Amino acid sequence: MSIDQRLAELGITLPQPAAPVASYVPAVLTGNLLHISGQISFAEDGSLITGRLGDGVSLEEGQAAARRCGLMLVAQIKAAVGSLDRVSRIVKLGVFVNSAGDFTDQPKVANGASDLMFDIFGEAGRHARSAVGVPTLPLGVAVEVDAIVEVRD
């Protein structure tokens, strides 16, 4: 089954890849590693998912925001390499969570993106990961996720 068929089976429609908001490119392919710049949390309607976990944003809302970042990562992968069937492995996700000082569930928030990668790519979606709390993120978003992806020729 192709990844596009898997997306359809899961009822997932990828968003349009977001344009960079500063001086960088969305993706860089070097050798067989694709580095995807941090993708911020956009809701399905295109609005930003903002706020701080542990201070007005619930764990469940944070997980949903991380999932939305994951969907944008997949959209950027497709834009960069043409076909998601070229993905041989999601190597690593870096998850940044806009967190109140006493919020310590960043790994649980990150599962929103991690679980999505497994759902879409199966075993190739299992990856290494960092999940860190930060006091603020660009545009006040709740979550940002970047990725390293191994691709086939």
mmCIF file of C-alpha atoms in Angstrom:
data_model
loop_
_atom_site.group_PDB
_atom_site.id
_atom_site.type_symbol
_atom_site.label_atom_id
_atom_site.label_comp_id
_atom_site.label_asym_id
_atom_site.label_seq_id
_atom_site.Cartn_x
_atom_site.Cartn_y
_atom_site.Cartn_z
ATOM 1 C CA MET A 1 0.000 0.000 0.000
ATOM 2 C CA SER A 2 1.352 3.428 -0.901
ATOM 3 C CA ILE A 3 1.624 6.145 1.726
ATOM 4 C CA ASP A 4 -0.994 8.189 -0.158
ATOM 5 C CA GLN A 5 -3.359 5.200 0.109
ATOM 6 C CA ARG A 6 -2.519 4.935 3.812
ATOM 7 C CA LEU A 7 -3.353 8.623 4.295
ATOM 8 C CA ALA A 8 -6.697 8.093 2.570
ATOM 9 C CA GLU A 9 -7.386 5.030 4.731
ATOM 10 C CA LEU A 10 -6.673 7.132 7.830
ATOM 11 C CA GLY A 11 -8.880 9.968 6.554
ATOM 12 C CA ILE A 12 -5.929 12.374 6.522
ATOM 13 C CA THR A 13 -5.717 15.278 4.107
ATOM 14 C CA LEU A 14 -2.352 17.010 4.205
ATOM 15 C CA PRO A 15 -2.293 20.793 4.551
ATOM 16 C CA GLN A 16 -0.576 23.032 2.026
ATOM 17 C CA PRO A 17 3.100 23.259 3.044
ATOM 18 C CA ALA A 18 3.661 26.467 4.984
ATOM 19 C CA ALA A 19 5.999 29.074 3.531
ATOM 20 C CA PRO A 20 8.963 30.103 5.698
ATOM 21 C CA VAL A 21 8.313 33.090 7.975
ATOM 22 C CA ALA A 22 11.983 34.198 8.085
ATOM 23 C CA SER A 23 15.332 33.655 6.332
ATOM 24 C CA TYR A 24 15.441 29.876 5.894
ATOM 25 C CA VAL A 25 14.176 27.136 3.585
ATOM 26 C CA PRO A 26 11.556 24.556 4.601
ATOM 27 C CA ALA A 27 13.745 21.551 3.783
ATOM 28 C CA VAL A 28 17.321 20.644 2.913
ATOM 29 C CA LEU A 29 18.261 17.313 1.360
ATOM 30 C CA THR A 30 21.861 16.276 1.901
ATOM 31 C CA GLY A 31 22.784 12.781 0.795
ATOM 32 C CA ASN A 32 19.819 10.656 1.784
ATOM 33 C CA LEU A 33 18.866 12.764 4.815
ATOM 34 C CA LEU A 34 16.103 15.336 4.554
ATOM 35 C CA HIS A 35 16.149 17.997 7.276
ATOM 36 C CA ILE A 36 12.766 19.679 7.750
ATOM 37 C CA SER A 37 12.718 23.085 9.427
ATOM 38 C CA GLY A 38 10.551 23.528 12.499
ATOM 39 C CA GLN A 39 6.844 23.475 11.691
ATOM 40 C CA ILE A 40 4.580 25.434 13.980
ATOM 41 C CA SER A 41 1.101 24.517 15.139
ATOM 42 C CA PHE A 42 -1.542 25.575 12.622
ATOM 43 C CA ALA A 43 -5.162 24.531 13.122
ATOM 44 C CA GLU A 44 -7.082 22.910 10.271
ATOM 45 C CA ASP A 45 -8.583 26.301 9.353
ATOM 46 C CA GLY A 46 -5.093 27.816 9.012
ATOM 47 C CA SER A 47 -5.176 29.786 12.258
ATOM 48 C CA LEU A 48 -2.325 29.448 14.732
ATOM 49 C CA ILE A 49 -2.668 27.197 17.759
ATOM 50 C CA THR A 50 -1.221 29.453 20.427
ATOM 51 C CA GLY A 51 -0.711 29.436 24.169
ATOM 52 C CA ARG A 52 1.329 27.797 26.866
ATOM 53 C CA LEU A 53 0.996 24.244 28.138
ATOM 54 C CA GLY A 54 0.232 24.246 31.841
ATOM 55 C CA ASP A 55 -1.115 27.805 31.603
ATOM 56 C CA GLY A 56 -4.386 27.690 29.694
ATOM 57 C CA VAL A 57 -3.542 24.951 27.158
ATOM 58 C CA SER A 58 -4.400 21.395 28.207
ATOM 59 C CA LEU A 59 -2.303 18.306 27.584
ATOM 60 C CA GLU A 60 -4.876 17.081 25.041
ATOM 61 C CA GLU A 61 -4.799 20.417 23.208
ATOM 62 C CA GLY A 62 -1.000 20.258 23.180
ATOM 63 C CA GLN A 63 -1.060 16.741 21.729
ATOM 64 C CA ALA A 64 -3.462 17.913 19.014
ATOM 65 C CA ALA A 65 -1.151 20.858 18.263
ATOM 66 C CA ALA A 66 1.834 18.478 17.988
ATOM 67 C CA ARG A 67 -0.177 16.268 15.629
ATOM 68 C CA ARG A 68 -0.920 19.310 13.442
ATOM 69 C CA CYS A 69 2.831 20.067 13.375
ATOM 70 C CA GLY A 70 3.394 16.454 12.309
ATOM 71 C CA LEU A 71 0.913 16.810 9.464
ATOM 72 C CA MET A 72 2.774 19.903 8.263
ATOM 73 C CA LEU A 73 6.066 17.973 8.465
ATOM 74 C CA VAL A 74 4.595 15.277 6.227
ATOM 75 C CA ALA A 75 3.345 17.940 3.807
ATOM 76 C CA GLN A 76 6.852 19.459 3.705
ATOM 77 C CA ILE A 77 8.412 16.022 3.108
ATOM 78 C CA LYS A 78 6.081 15.447 0.166
ATOM 79 C CA ALA A 79 6.828 18.903 -1.249
ATOM 80 C CA ALA A 80 10.581 18.318 -0.931
ATOM 81 C CA VAL A 81 10.864 14.821 -2.415
ATOM 82 C CA GLY A 82 7.688 14.406 -4.477
ATOM 83 C CA SER A 83 6.467 11.082 -3.152
ATOM 84 C CA LEU A 84 6.038 9.978 0.441
ATOM 85 C CA ASP A 85 6.917 6.483 -0.729
ATOM 86 C CA ARG A 86 10.525 7.707 -0.853
ATOM 87 C CA VAL A 87 10.575 7.873 2.967
ATOM 88 C CA SER A 88 12.591 4.953 4.305
ATOM 89 C CA ARG A 89 12.692 6.166 7.921
ATOM 90 C CA ILE A 90 11.647 9.017 10.158
ATOM 91 C CA VAL A 91 14.994 9.359 11.906
ATOM 92 C CA LYS A 92 14.352 12.017 14.561
ATOM 93 C CA LEU A 93 11.789 14.544 15.712
ATOM 94 C CA GLY A 94 12.660 17.597 17.762
ATOM 95 C CA VAL A 95 9.605 18.813 19.667
ATOM 96 C CA PHE A 96 9.492 22.221 21.342
ATOM 97 C CA VAL A 97 6.622 22.863 23.736
ATOM 98 C CA ASN A 98 5.663 26.352 24.901
ATOM 99 C CA SER A 99 5.527 25.508 28.615
ATOM 100 C CA ALA A 100 4.742 27.060 31.966
ATOM 101 C CA GLY A 101 7.634 26.683 34.416
ATOM 102 C CA ASP A 102 6.030 23.779 36.280
ATOM 103 C CA PHE A 103 4.773 21.864 33.206
ATOM 104 C CA THR A 104 6.711 18.602 32.805
ATOM 105 C CA ASP A 105 4.665 16.541 30.335
ATOM 106 C CA GLN A 106 6.519 17.588 27.175
ATOM 107 C CA PRO A 107 7.045 13.923 26.176
ATOM 108 C CA LYS A 108 3.291 13.315 26.336
ATOM 109 C CA VAL A 109 2.668 16.389 24.170
ATOM 110 C CA ALA A 110 5.280 15.151 21.678
ATOM 111 C CA ASN A 111 3.396 11.874 21.340
ATOM 112 C CA GLY A 112 0.865 13.756 19.200
ATOM 113 C CA ALA A 113 3.486 14.008 16.445
ATOM 114 C CA SER A 114 5.248 10.714 17.183
ATOM 115 C CA ASP A 115 2.093 8.609 17.092
ATOM 116 C CA LEU A 116 1.127 10.227 13.784
ATOM 117 C CA MET A 117 4.457 9.203 12.206
ATOM 118 C CA PHE A 118 3.855 5.584 13.229
ATOM 119 C CA ASP A 119 0.245 5.713 11.994
ATOM 120 C CA ILE A 120 1.360 6.954 8.569
ATOM 121 C CA PHE A 121 4.708 5.203 8.028
ATOM 122 C CA GLY A 122 4.375 2.105 10.241
ATOM 123 C CA GLU A 123 7.675 0.793 11.604
ATOM 124 C CA ALA A 124 9.559 3.291 9.407
ATOM 125 C CA GLY A 125 7.826 5.999 11.446
ATOM 126 C CA ARG A 126 9.467 4.968 14.732
ATOM 127 C CA HIS A 127 12.145 7.529 15.513
ATOM 128 C CA ALA A 128 14.499 9.048 18.033
ATOM 129 C CA ARG A 129 13.151 12.208 19.645
ATOM 130 C CA SER A 130 13.799 15.199 21.825
ATOM 131 C CA ALA A 131 10.937 16.894 23.675
ATOM 132 C CA VAL A 132 11.804 20.117 25.461
ATOM 133 C CA GLY A 133 9.930 22.868 27.214
ATOM 134 C CA VAL A 134 10.627 26.449 26.218
ATOM 135 C CA PRO A 135 9.285 29.726 27.622
ATOM 136 C CA THR A 136 8.037 30.968 24.244
ATOM 137 C CA LEU A 137 7.847 29.988 20.577
ATOM 138 C CA PRO A 138 7.548 32.000 17.336
ATOM 139 C CA LEU A 139 4.217 33.805 16.967
ATOM 140 C CA GLY A 140 3.184 32.495 20.391
ATOM 141 C CA VAL A 141 2.411 28.999 19.094
ATOM 142 C CA ALA A 142 1.968 26.103 21.504
ATOM 143 C CA VAL A 143 4.229 23.588 19.726
ATOM 144 C CA GLU A 144 6.940 23.450 17.047
ATOM 145 C CA VAL A 145 8.393 20.246 15.579
ATOM 146 C CA ASP A 146 11.353 19.662 13.253
ATOM 147 C CA ALA A 147 12.495 16.417 11.668
ATOM 148 C CA ILE A 148 15.275 14.420 10.073
ATOM 149 C CA VAL A 149 14.020 11.920 7.506
ATOM 150 C CA GLU A 150 15.894 9.255 5.546
ATOM 151 C CA VAL A 151 14.774 9.046 1.911
ATOM 152 C CA ARG A 152 15.393 6.651 -0.963
ATOM 153 C CA ASP A 153 16.584 7.740 -4.417
#
